[in-house]
mmCIF file of C-alpha atoms and ligand atoms in Angstrom:
data_model
loop_
_atom_site.group_PDB
_atom_site.id
_atom_site.type_symbol
_atom_site.label_atom_id
_atom_site.label_comp_id
_atom_site.label_asym_id
_atom_site.label_seq_id
_atom_site.Cartn_x
_atom_site.Cartn_y
_atom_site.Cartn_z
ATOM 1 C CA MET A 1 182.496 141.937 -75.362
ATOM 2 C CA ARG A 2 183.670 139.105 -76.269
ATOM 3 C CA PHE A 3 186.666 138.751 -74.042
ATOM 4 C CA ASP A 4 185.014 139.455 -70.795
ATOM 5 C CA GLY A 5 186.195 137.381 -67.535
ATOM 6 C CA LYS A 6 189.137 136.788 -69.661
ATOM 7 C CA ARG A 7 192.547 136.714 -69.318
ATOM 8 C CA ALA A 8 195.704 137.207 -72.306
ATOM 9 C CA VAL A 9 199.025 137.257 -72.515
ATOM 10 C CA VAL A 10 200.483 139.748 -75.960
ATOM 11 C CA THR A 11 203.909 139.366 -76.200
ATOM 12 C CA GLY A 12 205.307 142.530 -78.040
ATOM 13 C CA GLY A 13 202.723 144.756 -76.557
ATOM 14 C CA ALA A 14 203.775 147.894 -76.263
ATOM 15 C CA SER A 15 203.760 148.982 -80.071
ATOM 16 C CA GLY A 16 202.125 148.402 -83.211
ATOM 17 C CA ILE A 17 199.883 144.987 -84.049
ATOM 18 C CA GLY A 18 200.867 143.951 -80.048
ATOM 19 C CA LYS A 19 199.235 147.477 -78.919
ATOM 20 C CA ALA A 20 195.998 147.340 -80.628
ATOM 21 C CA THR A 21 195.570 143.763 -80.180
ATOM 22 C CA ALA A 22 196.160 144.337 -76.215
ATOM 23 C CA LEU A 23 193.544 147.585 -76.672
ATOM 24 C CA ARG A 24 190.961 145.677 -78.550
ATOM 25 C CA LEU A 25 190.984 142.801 -76.316
ATOM 26 C CA ALA A 26 190.784 145.426 -73.350
ATOM 27 C CA GLN A 27 188.237 147.001 -75.034
ATOM 28 C CA GLU A 28 186.560 143.672 -75.009
ATOM 29 C CA GLY A 29 186.720 143.087 -71.351
ATOM 30 C CA ALA A 30 189.867 141.108 -71.318
ATOM 31 C CA GLU A 31 192.353 141.688 -68.447
ATOM 32 C CA VAL A 32 195.530 141.839 -70.356
ATOM 33 C CA TRP A 33 199.432 141.295 -69.795
ATOM 34 C CA ILE A 34 201.537 142.668 -72.158
ATOM 35 C CA GLY A 35 205.386 141.146 -72.381
ATOM 36 C CA ASP A 36 208.290 143.524 -74.083
ATOM 37 C CA VAL A 37 211.401 145.123 -73.843
ATOM 38 C CA ASP A 38 210.567 148.511 -74.406
ATOM 39 C CA GLU A 39 209.807 149.707 -70.664
ATOM 40 C CA THR A 40 209.001 152.959 -71.557
ATOM 41 C CA GLY A 41 205.999 152.193 -74.337
ATOM 42 C CA GLY A 42 204.701 149.154 -71.953
ATOM 43 C CA HIS A 43 204.511 151.438 -68.544
ATOM 44 C CA ALA A 44 202.641 153.907 -70.518
ATOM 45 C CA LEU A 45 200.039 151.964 -72.106
ATOM 46 C CA ALA A 46 199.139 150.226 -68.918
ATOM 47 C CA ALA A 47 199.384 153.701 -67.293
ATOM 48 C CA GLU A 48 196.604 155.308 -70.085
ATOM 49 C CA SER A 49 194.465 151.706 -69.838
ATOM 50 C CA GLY A 50 193.438 152.278 -66.353
ATOM 51 C CA GLY A 51 194.343 148.884 -64.956
ATOM 52 C CA ARG A 52 193.021 146.775 -67.874
ATOM 53 C CA ILE A 53 196.465 146.602 -68.994
ATOM 54 C CA ARG A 54 199.260 145.364 -67.338
ATOM 55 C CA PHE A 55 203.216 145.544 -68.129
ATOM 56 C CA HIS A 56 205.623 142.998 -67.575
ATOM 57 C CA ARG A 57 209.058 143.470 -68.763
ATOM 58 C CA THR A 58 209.850 140.450 -71.121
ATOM 59 C CA ASP A 59 212.918 140.005 -73.630
ATOM 60 C CA VAL A 60 211.252 136.733 -75.528
ATOM 61 C CA THR A 61 214.446 135.565 -76.525
ATOM 62 C CA GLU A 62 215.093 134.459 -73.076
ATOM 63 C CA ALA A 63 213.101 131.632 -72.234
ATOM 64 C CA ASP A 64 213.046 132.476 -68.504
ATOM 65 C CA ASP A 65 211.577 136.169 -69.374
ATOM 66 C CA ILE A 66 208.785 134.071 -71.338
ATOM 67 C CA ARG A 67 207.849 131.892 -68.610
ATOM 68 C CA ALA A 68 207.962 134.201 -65.970
ATOM 69 C CA LEU A 69 205.828 136.135 -68.012
ATOM 70 C CA ILE A 70 202.879 133.453 -68.370
ATOM 71 C CA GLU A 71 203.722 132.802 -64.620
ATOM 72 C CA ALA A 72 202.904 136.368 -63.874
ATOM 73 C CA ALA A 73 199.577 136.522 -65.935
ATOM 74 C CA GLY A 74 198.211 133.578 -64.139
ATOM 75 C CA PRO A 75 195.407 131.441 -65.449
ATOM 76 C CA ILE A 76 195.258 132.879 -69.125
ATOM 77 C CA ASP A 77 192.528 131.967 -72.025
ATOM 78 C CA VAL A 78 194.432 133.784 -74.631
ATOM 79 C CA LEU A 79 198.314 134.154 -75.911
ATOM 80 C CA VAL A 80 199.422 135.997 -78.349
ATOM 81 C CA ASN A 81 202.869 135.489 -79.921
ATOM 82 C CA ASN A 82 203.424 138.819 -81.523
ATOM 83 C CA ALA A 83 206.866 140.397 -80.142
ATOM 84 C CA GLY A 84 209.289 140.290 -83.161
ATOM 85 C CA ALA A 85 211.799 142.549 -84.974
ATOM 86 C CA GLY A 86 213.157 142.655 -88.615
ATOM 87 C CA GLY A 87 215.955 140.439 -88.089
ATOM 88 C CA ALA A 88 219.218 139.785 -90.252
ATOM 89 C CA ARG A 89 219.217 141.461 -93.648
ATOM 90 C CA ALA A 90 221.692 139.925 -95.257
ATOM 91 C CA PRO A 91 221.155 137.121 -98.160
ATOM 92 C CA ILE A 92 221.561 133.870 -97.608
ATOM 93 C CA ASP A 93 225.191 133.973 -99.030
ATOM 94 C CA GLN A 94 226.145 136.285 -96.990
ATOM 95 C CA ILE A 95 224.438 135.537 -93.941
ATOM 96 C CA GLU A 96 226.429 135.243 -90.581
ATOM 97 C CA PRO A 97 225.709 131.922 -88.410
ATOM 98 C CA ASP A 98 225.130 134.210 -85.534
ATOM 99 C CA ASP A 99 222.985 136.439 -86.999
ATOM 100 C CA TRP A 100 220.907 133.607 -88.631
ATOM 101 C CA ASP A 101 220.467 131.918 -85.386
ATOM 102 C CA ARG A 102 219.438 135.516 -83.529
ATOM 103 C CA THR A 103 216.834 136.144 -85.623
ATOM 104 C CA GLN A 104 215.154 132.682 -85.177
ATOM 105 C CA ILE A 105 215.629 132.968 -81.716
ATOM 106 C CA LEU A 106 213.470 136.112 -81.743
ATOM 107 C CA LEU A 107 210.744 135.234 -84.135
ATOM 108 C CA LEU A 108 210.654 131.360 -84.038
ATOM 109 C CA ARG A 109 211.892 129.790 -80.634
ATOM 110 C CA SER A 110 209.710 132.875 -78.647
ATOM 111 C CA VAL A 111 206.728 131.862 -80.254
ATOM 112 C CA ALA A 112 207.490 127.676 -79.285
ATOM 113 C CA LEU A 113 208.344 128.636 -75.919
ATOM 114 C CA GLY A 114 205.043 130.804 -75.460
ATOM 115 C CA ILE A 115 202.746 127.784 -76.537
ATOM 116 C CA ARG A 116 205.056 125.614 -74.254
ATOM 117 C CA TYR A 117 204.599 127.428 -71.267
ATOM 118 C CA ALA A 118 201.377 128.558 -71.403
ATOM 119 C CA ALA A 119 199.747 125.336 -72.980
ATOM 120 C CA PRO A 120 199.783 123.443 -69.327
ATOM 121 C CA VAL A 121 198.146 126.549 -67.888
ATOM 122 C CA MET A 122 195.739 126.202 -70.564
ATOM 123 C CA GLY A 123 195.389 122.647 -70.720
ATOM 124 C CA ALA A 124 194.795 122.708 -66.488
ATOM 125 C CA ARG A 125 191.967 125.582 -67.459
ATOM 126 C CA GLY A 126 189.688 123.286 -69.665
ATOM 127 C CA GLY A 127 191.183 125.013 -72.831
ATOM 128 C CA GLY A 128 192.231 128.002 -74.118
ATOM 129 C CA ALA A 129 193.245 130.021 -77.289
ATOM 130 C CA ILE A 130 196.952 131.004 -79.045
ATOM 131 C CA VAL A 131 196.972 133.419 -81.841
ATOM 132 C CA ASN A 132 201.246 133.851 -83.427
ATOM 133 C CA THR A 133 201.619 137.001 -85.773
ATOM 134 C CA ALA A 134 203.136 135.513 -88.993
ATOM 135 C CA SER A 135 203.449 137.169 -92.129
ATOM 136 C CA ILE A 136 202.666 137.178 -95.639
ATOM 137 C CA ALA A 137 206.814 136.905 -95.522
ATOM 138 C CA ALA A 138 206.020 133.155 -94.751
ATOM 139 C CA LEU A 139 203.739 132.883 -98.270
ATOM 140 C CA GLN A 140 206.192 133.749 -100.301
ATOM 141 C CA THR A 141 209.756 135.695 -101.256
ATOM 142 C CA GLY A 142 210.064 139.461 -101.497
ATOM 143 C CA ALA A 143 207.954 140.636 -98.366
ATOM 144 C CA ALA A 144 211.226 140.711 -95.838
ATOM 145 C CA PRO A 145 214.837 139.500 -95.771
ATOM 146 C CA THR A 146 215.624 135.595 -96.054
ATOM 147 C CA ALA A 147 216.194 134.914 -92.519
ATOM 148 C CA TYR A 148 213.030 136.848 -91.506
ATOM 149 C CA SER A 149 210.722 134.869 -93.971
ATOM 150 C CA VAL A 150 212.071 131.356 -93.361
ATOM 151 C CA ALA A 151 211.492 132.307 -89.708
ATOM 152 C CA LYS A 152 207.923 133.470 -90.100
ATOM 153 C CA ALA A 153 207.346 130.084 -92.536
ATOM 154 C CA GLY A 154 208.362 128.215 -89.327
ATOM 155 C CA VAL A 155 206.058 130.144 -87.278
ATOM 156 C CA LEU A 156 203.128 129.312 -90.001
ATOM 157 C CA HIS A 157 204.031 125.715 -89.658
ATOM 158 C CA LEU A 158 204.295 125.306 -85.571
ATOM 159 C CA THR A 159 200.861 126.687 -85.744
ATOM 160 C CA HIS A 160 199.718 123.850 -87.537
ATOM 161 C CA CYS A 161 201.712 121.049 -85.761
ATOM 162 C CA ALA A 162 200.474 122.864 -82.421
ATOM 163 C CA ALA A 163 196.854 123.019 -83.073
ATOM 164 C CA ALA A 164 197.237 119.265 -83.711
ATOM 165 C CA ASP A 165 199.096 118.625 -80.537
ATOM 166 C CA LEU A 166 196.691 120.461 -78.159
ATOM 167 C CA ALA A 167 193.606 119.784 -79.732
ATOM 168 C CA ARG A 168 193.650 117.193 -76.769
ATOM 169 C CA LEU A 169 193.916 120.092 -74.489
ATOM 170 C CA LYS A 170 190.672 121.723 -76.057
ATOM 171 C CA ILE A 171 193.274 124.908 -77.016
ATOM 172 C CA ARG A 172 192.861 126.210 -80.756
ATOM 173 C CA VAL A 173 196.158 127.542 -82.166
ATOM 174 C CA ASN A 174 196.085 130.000 -85.205
ATOM 175 C CA ALA A 175 197.695 132.689 -86.952
ATOM 176 C CA VAL A 176 197.439 136.000 -88.353
ATOM 177 C CA CYS A 177 199.573 136.770 -91.984
ATOM 178 C CA PRO A 178 199.715 140.844 -91.839
ATOM 179 C CA GLY A 179 200.853 142.012 -95.227
ATOM 180 C CA PHE A 180 202.590 145.873 -95.153
ATOM 181 C CA ILE A 181 201.384 147.340 -92.097
ATOM 182 C CA THR A 182 202.293 150.954 -90.766
ATOM 183 C CA THR A 183 204.508 150.240 -87.543
ATOM 184 C CA ASN A 184 207.706 150.570 -85.919
ATOM 185 C CA ILE A 185 209.462 148.515 -87.474
ATOM 186 C CA PHE A 186 210.622 149.576 -90.700
ATOM 187 C CA THR A 187 212.489 152.398 -89.051
ATOM 188 C CA ALA A 188 213.581 150.488 -85.878
ATOM 189 C CA ALA A 189 214.621 147.475 -88.143
ATOM 190 C CA LEU A 190 217.347 150.307 -89.486
ATOM 191 C CA GLU A 191 217.761 151.765 -86.025
ATOM 192 C CA MET A 192 216.335 155.520 -87.497
ATOM 193 C CA ASN A 193 215.183 158.050 -84.531
ATOM 194 C CA GLY A 194 214.819 161.676 -85.291
ATOM 195 C CA ASP A 195 214.459 163.533 -88.751
ATOM 196 C CA ALA A 196 215.492 160.349 -90.320
ATOM 197 C CA ARG A 197 212.280 158.304 -89.044
ATOM 198 C CA ALA A 198 210.189 161.172 -89.398
ATOM 199 C CA GLN A 199 211.279 161.419 -92.964
ATOM 200 C CA ALA A 200 211.017 157.481 -93.085
ATOM 201 C CA ASP A 201 207.902 157.592 -91.854
ATOM 202 C CA ALA A 202 206.473 159.742 -94.196
ATOM 203 C CA ALA A 203 207.712 157.958 -97.107
ATOM 204 C CA ILE A 204 206.414 155.187 -95.590
ATOM 205 C CA ALA A 205 202.946 156.701 -95.229
ATOM 206 C CA GLN A 206 202.843 157.597 -98.804
ATOM 207 C CA VAL A 207 203.783 154.307 -100.039
ATOM 208 C CA ALA A 208 201.812 152.042 -98.037
ATOM 209 C CA ALA A 209 198.375 153.643 -99.597
ATOM 210 C CA GLY A 210 199.729 151.748 -102.649
ATOM 211 C CA ALA A 211 201.154 148.972 -101.705
ATOM 212 C CA GLN A 212 197.983 146.812 -102.399
ATOM 213 C CA PRO A 213 194.987 146.438 -103.904
ATOM 214 C CA ILE A 214 193.183 148.129 -100.960
ATOM 215 C CA ALA A 215 193.858 151.556 -101.570
ATOM 216 C CA ARG A 216 195.056 153.177 -97.975
ATOM 217 C CA ALA A 217 197.987 151.768 -95.358
ATOM 218 C CA GLY A 218 197.089 148.813 -93.543
ATOM 219 C CA SER A 219 196.500 149.456 -90.366
ATOM 220 C CA ALA A 220 197.719 147.929 -86.259
ATOM 221 C CA GLU A 221 193.806 148.081 -85.444
ATOM 222 C CA ASP A 222 193.582 146.038 -89.052
ATOM 223 C CA ALA A 223 195.637 142.967 -87.812
ATOM 224 C CA ALA A 224 194.438 143.196 -84.009
ATOM 225 C CA ALA A 225 190.890 142.509 -85.667
ATOM 226 C CA ALA A 226 191.677 139.582 -87.333
ATOM 227 C CA VAL A 227 193.710 138.372 -84.207
ATOM 228 C CA ALA A 228 190.826 139.251 -81.638
ATOM 229 C CA TYR A 229 188.090 137.150 -83.838
ATOM 230 C CA LEU A 230 190.754 133.830 -83.783
ATOM 231 C CA ALA A 231 191.059 134.423 -80.139
ATOM 232 C CA SER A 232 187.348 134.632 -79.566
ATOM 233 C CA GLU A 233 184.528 132.329 -79.087
ATOM 234 C CA ASP A 234 183.446 133.512 -82.753
ATOM 235 C CA ALA A 235 186.464 131.253 -83.990
ATOM 236 C CA ALA A 236 185.420 128.145 -81.756
ATOM 237 C CA PHE A 237 185.512 125.456 -84.794
ATOM 238 C CA VAL A 238 188.686 127.358 -86.195
ATOM 239 C CA THR A 239 192.036 125.569 -85.495
ATOM 240 C CA GLY A 240 195.392 125.604 -87.657
ATOM 241 C CA THR A 241 195.131 127.837 -90.236
ATOM 242 C CA HIS A 242 195.564 131.379 -90.561
ATOM 243 C CA ILE A 243 194.126 134.952 -91.923
ATOM 244 C CA VAL A 244 195.858 137.212 -94.071
ATOM 245 C CA VAL A 245 195.309 140.346 -93.518
ATOM 246 C CA ASP A 246 197.437 142.442 -96.416
ATOM 247 C CA GLY A 247 194.837 144.625 -98.329
ATOM 248 C CA GLY A 248 194.918 141.294 -101.082
ATOM 249 C CA MET A 249 198.406 141.896 -101.319
ATOM 250 C CA THR A 250 199.125 138.731 -102.654
ATOM 251 C CA ILE A 251 196.069 138.036 -104.341
ATOM 252 C CA GLY A 252 198.778 137.896 -107.804
ATOM 253 C CA PRO A 253 200.897 139.974 -109.539
ATOM 254 C CA ARG A 254 200.805 144.083 -109.235
ATOM 255 C CA HIS A 255 199.812 144.243 -113.235
ATOM 256 C CA SER A 256 196.899 142.110 -112.002
ATOM 257 C CA TRP A 257 194.957 144.868 -109.879
ATOM 258 C CA ASP A 258 197.156 147.693 -110.693
ATOM 259 C CA PRO A 259 196.354 149.274 -114.111
ATOM 260 C CA ARG A 260 199.417 151.331 -114.166
ATOM 261 C CA SER A 261 201.423 148.731 -113.956
ATOM 262 C CA PRO A 262 203.023 146.882 -117.328
ATOM 263 C CA SER A 263 202.002 143.482 -118.403
ATOM 264 C CA LEU A 264 203.030 141.092 -120.869
ATOM 265 C CA PHE A 265 198.952 140.700 -122.059
ATOM 266 C CA GLY A 266 198.829 144.714 -122.435
ATOM 267 C CA MET A 267 201.893 145.132 -123.926
ATOM 268 C CA LEU A 268 200.621 142.536 -126.519
ATOM 269 C CA GLU A 269 197.125 144.255 -127.017
ATOM 270 C CA LYS A 270 198.751 147.328 -127.770
ATOM 271 C CA MET A 271 200.549 145.538 -130.659
ATOM 272 C CA VAL A 272 197.781 144.268 -132.527
ATOM 273 C CA PRO A 273 196.486 147.142 -134.938
ATOM 274 C CA ASN A 274 192.764 148.373 -134.721
ATOM 275 C CA ARG A 275 191.259 145.953 -132.142
ATOM 276 C CA PRO A 276 187.783 146.957 -132.031
HETATM 277 N N1 LIG B 301 204.249 145.907 -89.655
HETATM 278 C C1 LIG B 301 204.493 144.753 -90.309
HETATM 279 O O1 LIG B 301 203.870 145.238 -91.798
HETATM 280 C C2 LIG B 301 204.421 143.287 -89.995
HETATM 281 C C3 LIG B 301 204.223 143.073 -91.019
HETATM 282 C C4 LIG B 301 203.694 141.083 -91.095
HETATM 283 C C5 LIG B 301 204.248 140.710 -89.653
HETATM 284 N N2 LIG B 301 204.610 141.638 -88.680
HETATM 285 C C6 LIG B 301 204.654 140.638 -87.105
HETATM 286 O O2 LIG B 301 204.182 142.060 -86.734
HETATM 287 C C7 LIG B 301 204.360 141.574 -85.156
HETATM 288 C C8 LIG B 301 204.817 143.186 -84.338
HETATM 289 O O3 LIG B 301 205.289 143.906 -85.232
HETATM 290 P P1 LIG B 301 205.074 145.152 -85.456
HETATM 291 O O4 LIG B 301 204.693 145.774 -87.010
HETATM 292 O O5 LIG B 301 203.763 145.199 -84.745
HETATM 293 O O6 LIG B 301 205.919 146.272 -85.187
HETATM 294 P P2 LIG B 301 206.380 147.377 -83.521
HETATM 295 O O7 LIG B 301 208.040 147.437 -83.804
HETATM 296 O O8 LIG B 301 205.475 148.149 -84.015
HETATM 297 O O9 LIG B 301 206.071 146.207 -82.257
HETATM 298 C C9 LIG B 301 207.034 145.033 -82.025
HETATM 299 C C10 LIG B 301 207.051 145.098 -80.614
HETATM 300 O O10 LIG B 301 207.832 143.993 -80.130
HETATM 301 C C11 LIG B 301 208.687 144.252 -79.286
HETATM 302 N N3 LIG B 301 209.910 143.357 -79.185
HETATM 303 C C12 LIG B 301 211.169 143.251 -80.118
HETATM 304 N N4 LIG B 301 212.186 142.418 -79.920
HETATM 305 C C13 LIG B 301 211.251 142.004 -78.527
HETATM 306 C C14 LIG B 301 211.851 140.821 -77.730
HETATM 307 N N5 LIG B 301 213.090 140.302 -77.942
HETATM 308 N N6 LIG B 301 211.365 140.950 -76.457
HETATM 309 C C15 LIG B 301 209.990 141.093 -76.372
HETATM 310 N N7 LIG B 301 209.491 141.894 -77.078
HETATM 311 C C16 LIG B 301 209.935 142.458 -78.265
HETATM 312 C C17 LIG B 301 209.196 145.685 -79.886
HETATM 313 O O11 LIG B 301 209.357 146.393 -78.417
HETATM 314 C C18 LIG B 301 207.786 146.435 -79.897
HETATM 315 O O12 LIG B 301 207.287 147.083 -78.846
HETATM 316 C C19 LIG B 301 205.861 141.281 -85.344
HETATM 317 O O13 LIG B 301 205.931 139.545 -85.230
HETATM 318 C C20 LIG B 301 206.487 141.224 -86.712
HETATM 319 O O14 LIG B 301 207.269 140.596 -87.697
HETATM 320 C C21 LIG B 301 204.563 142.956 -89.018
#
């Protein structure tokens, strides 16, 4: 019960990592406010939580919505800036200016403004903890489209800068970098529904288990556990850093952990005759 008597806000709390985080914080004693554009999912989670989770309709691309969410939640101890989507998919030589801006507003400005409005509230209470959902796409190319990856890299450095700025208010700021986590984000990005979505979900489940050294799909609960740690007093001396929750995906190239994947060294070894 690490969050007994604590109050938390989780954006994007109607689905995936945000939902698992809201449930985890509530299970550990917190009163949780979730902000999301998904009214059906948000109300459903609030109803099934037995009063521990409240829903406040929030579009994190709107500054006033973020401010209203924080105001509605009142004296908060924890903020999880998590809402997000895939963003613009075009490569950098084809992207439209407005699509670039929309992606940065959704994924990066929302986090900055969440911190902006929550920090004075937390500061007045004597401190708090902020956790931002970044991504392994913040660390390397190839995990997501360019606009998304750059926004998440921004989230990571914002985490560092905010941790430095807000230490004087006893507010810790950290991030999680999930790898491949099986949530709705992939089918939502492609606006898939019905049969197409069911087929895609089945394909995702199949691919997810073999996508990283730990041979099972990454779950929203895996990411939520790291968020809960960073938000809790267990991490009282931890600020300005991140936890990678990727089943080892970023430890090295695929051939370093998957014996079925060809490597230059493996190929050369086969060329050496009569090797003992
Ligand atoms: N799933 C992954 O593999 C993965 C990997 C790395 C990072 N992430 C990040 O994790 C976070 C959560 O994603 P998820 O995988 O749980 O996906 P998800 O689609 O299950 O959940 C995202 C939630 O954010 C909400 N949302 C989207 N736009 C919003 C807006 N403008 N205002 C308010 N809410 C909005 C959605 O309605 C949804 O409830 C995102 O920031 C995503 O970029 C996910």
